[in-house]
Short mmCIF file of C-alpha atoms in Angstrom, two decimals:
data_model
loop_
_atom_site.label_atom_id
_atom_site.label_comp_id
_atom_site.label_asym_id
_atom_site.label_seq_id
_atom_site.Cartn_x
_atom_site.Cartn_y
_atom_site.Cartn_z
CA UNK A 25 0.00 0.00 0.00
CA UNK A 26 2.83 2.39 0.90
CA UNK A 27 4.53 1.78 -2.47
CA UNK A 28 1.27 2.44 -4.29
CA UNK A 29 0.78 5.79 -2.51
CA UNK A 30 4.37 6.82 -3.24
CA UNK A 31 3.99 5.85 -6.88
CA UNK A 32 0.77 7.88 -7.20
CA UNK A 33 2.38 10.86 -5.45
CA UNK A 34 5.40 10.67 -7.76
CA UNK A 35 3.11 10.52 -10.82
CA UNK A 36 1.04 13.52 -9.65
CA UNK A 37 4.15 15.62 -8.96
CA UNK A 38 5.76 14.67 -12.26
CA UNK A 39 2.63 15.57 -14.23
CA UNK A 40 1.97 18.83 -12.41
CA UNK A 41 5.47 20.26 -12.84
CA UNK A 42 5.59 22.35 -16.03
CA UNK A 43 8.57 22.25 -18.32
CA UNK A 44 10.25 25.58 -19.06
CA UNK A 45 8.58 25.84 -22.46
CA UNK A 46 5.16 25.60 -20.77
CA UNK A 47 5.91 28.74 -18.78
CA UNK A 48 4.58 31.86 -20.45
CA UNK A 49 6.00 35.33 -20.54
CA UNK A 50 3.95 38.43 -21.16
CA UNK A 51 5.97 40.53 -23.60
CA UNK A 52 5.20 44.23 -24.01
CA UNK A 53 6.47 45.94 -27.14
CA UNK A 54 6.51 49.72 -27.36
CA UNK A 55 6.49 50.74 -31.05
CA UNK A 56 7.59 54.34 -31.50
CA UNK A 57 4.44 55.61 -33.22
CA UNK A 58 1.66 53.41 -31.85
CA UNK A 59 0.14 51.94 -28.70
CA UNK A 60 1.99 49.27 -26.70
CA UNK A 61 1.42 45.66 -27.78
CA UNK A 62 1.20 42.50 -25.69
CA UNK A 63 2.40 39.09 -26.87
CA UNK A 64 1.95 35.95 -24.81
CA UNK A 65 5.01 33.84 -25.42
CA UNK A 66 6.37 30.52 -24.32
CA UNK A 67 9.93 30.68 -23.02
CA UNK A 68 12.75 28.65 -24.53
CA UNK A 69 15.79 28.57 -22.25
CA UNK A 70 17.32 25.10 -22.12
CA UNK A 71 19.57 23.95 -24.95
CA UNK A 72 16.89 21.47 -26.09
CA UNK A 73 14.16 24.15 -26.06
CA UNK A 74 16.38 26.62 -27.91
CA UNK A 75 17.19 24.02 -30.58
CA UNK A 76 13.56 22.93 -31.08
CA UNK A 77 11.87 26.34 -30.95
CA UNK A 78 8.58 26.27 -32.83
CA UNK A 79 9.50 23.31 -35.05
CA UNK A 80 6.64 20.92 -35.78
CA UNK A 81 3.98 23.44 -34.70
CA UNK A 82 1.35 23.69 -37.38
CA UNK A 83 -0.41 26.71 -35.85
CA UNK A 84 0.71 29.71 -33.85
CA UNK A 85 -2.15 31.59 -32.20
CA UNK A 86 -2.65 35.31 -32.87
CA UNK A 87 -0.60 37.56 -30.56
CA UNK A 88 1.39 34.54 -29.36
CA UNK A 89 4.96 33.54 -29.85
CA UNK A 90 8.11 32.07 -28.40
CA UNK A 91 10.78 33.99 -26.49
CA UNK A 92 14.27 32.56 -26.82
CA UNK A 93 16.44 33.49 -23.86
CA UNK A 94 20.20 33.14 -24.26
CA UNK A 95 22.70 33.47 -21.39
CA UNK A 96 24.54 36.36 -23.05
CA UNK A 97 24.50 38.62 -26.09
CA UNK A 98 25.70 36.87 -29.22
CA UNK A 99 25.39 36.49 -32.97
CA UNK A 100 23.80 33.19 -33.86
CA UNK A 101 21.79 32.26 -36.93
CA UNK A 102 18.32 30.71 -37.01
CA UNK A 103 16.59 28.57 -39.62
CA UNK A 104 13.05 27.38 -40.22
CA UNK A 105 13.63 23.68 -40.83
CA UNK A 106 10.55 21.68 -39.78
CA UNK A 107 8.66 24.90 -38.98
CA UNK A 108 5.21 24.92 -40.57
CA UNK A 109 4.41 28.64 -40.32
CA UNK A 110 6.14 31.76 -41.61
CA UNK A 111 7.49 33.83 -38.72
CA UNK A 112 8.79 37.29 -37.93
CA UNK A 113 11.93 37.09 -35.78
CA UNK A 114 12.41 40.06 -33.46
CA UNK A 115 16.00 40.19 -32.16
CA UNK A 116 16.38 42.00 -28.83
CA UNK A 117 19.58 43.18 -27.17
CA UNK A 118 20.49 42.84 -23.51
CA UNK A 119 19.16 46.39 -23.01
CA UNK A 120 15.74 45.14 -24.21
CA UNK A 121 15.74 47.23 -27.36
CA UNK A 122 15.01 45.65 -30.71
CA UNK A 123 18.17 45.30 -32.78
CA UNK A 124 16.90 43.56 -35.92
CA UNK A 125 13.65 42.27 -37.41
CA UNK A 126 13.79 39.49 -40.01
CA UNK A 127 11.33 37.14 -41.74
CA UNK A 128 11.59 33.37 -41.70
CA UNK A 129 9.80 31.20 -44.26
CA UNK A 130 8.29 27.82 -43.42
CA UNK A 131 10.61 24.85 -43.97
CA UNK A 132 13.49 27.03 -45.17
CA UNK A 133 17.01 25.93 -44.28
CA UNK A 134 18.44 29.31 -45.28
CA UNK A 135 20.22 30.88 -42.31
CA UNK A 136 18.57 33.93 -40.79
CA UNK A 137 21.44 36.08 -39.57
CA UNK A 138 20.87 39.42 -37.81
CA UNK A 139 23.41 42.22 -38.18
CA UNK A 140 23.68 42.99 -34.45
CA UNK A 141 24.31 41.17 -31.20
CA UNK A 142 21.19 40.02 -29.36
CA UNK A 143 20.27 38.23 -26.15
CA UNK A 144 16.62 37.45 -26.84
CA UNK A 145 14.58 36.51 -29.89
CA UNK A 146 10.82 36.76 -30.05
CA UNK A 147 9.20 34.68 -32.80
CA UNK A 148 5.67 35.72 -33.84
CA UNK A 149 3.44 35.09 -36.84
CA UNK A 150 4.69 36.59 -40.10
CA UNK A 151 3.15 40.00 -40.73
CA UNK A 152 2.90 40.93 -37.05
CA UNK A 153 5.90 43.28 -37.26
CA UNK A 154 4.70 45.12 -40.35
CA UNK A 155 1.08 45.34 -39.15
CA UNK A 156 2.19 46.86 -35.83
CA UNK A 157 4.99 49.06 -37.23
CA UNK A 158 7.68 47.44 -35.05
CA UNK A 159 11.26 48.41 -35.86
CA UNK A 160 14.81 48.42 -34.55
CA UNK A 161 15.17 50.71 -31.55
CA UNK A 162 11.71 49.98 -30.13
CA UNK A 163 11.68 48.97 -26.47
CA UNK A 164 10.50 45.65 -25.06
CA UNK A 165 9.53 44.61 -21.50
CA UNK A 166 9.13 41.15 -20.03
#
């Protein structure tokens, strides 16, 4: 009986503990000439989460995305292999200002390389950046 209770307790704890990618971040973007925007994003922080990103997702909800969090500012390329939706990639420096905005096309293996160092990348549905007039220099909070 004691083993059964411990096994059930272990199962409940294991199932109730979210992985890092299940944890959401509310991202606020402050475009220069328009009202602030809010994006609900999953966080990607572990090496596995950073490598997988939004691959294999067939849908990305409106005003949702994924926030990639790197330990330090860097230059690193992205690609869209196994990614079913076109995305806007918003590169953000350690000072939480947008450094670059680039477009990624579904299933493309072409490297997406920003011109500036960044610490964070916010991936959102393609067209979000243009629709909301987001550009380099805009501030971000999370």
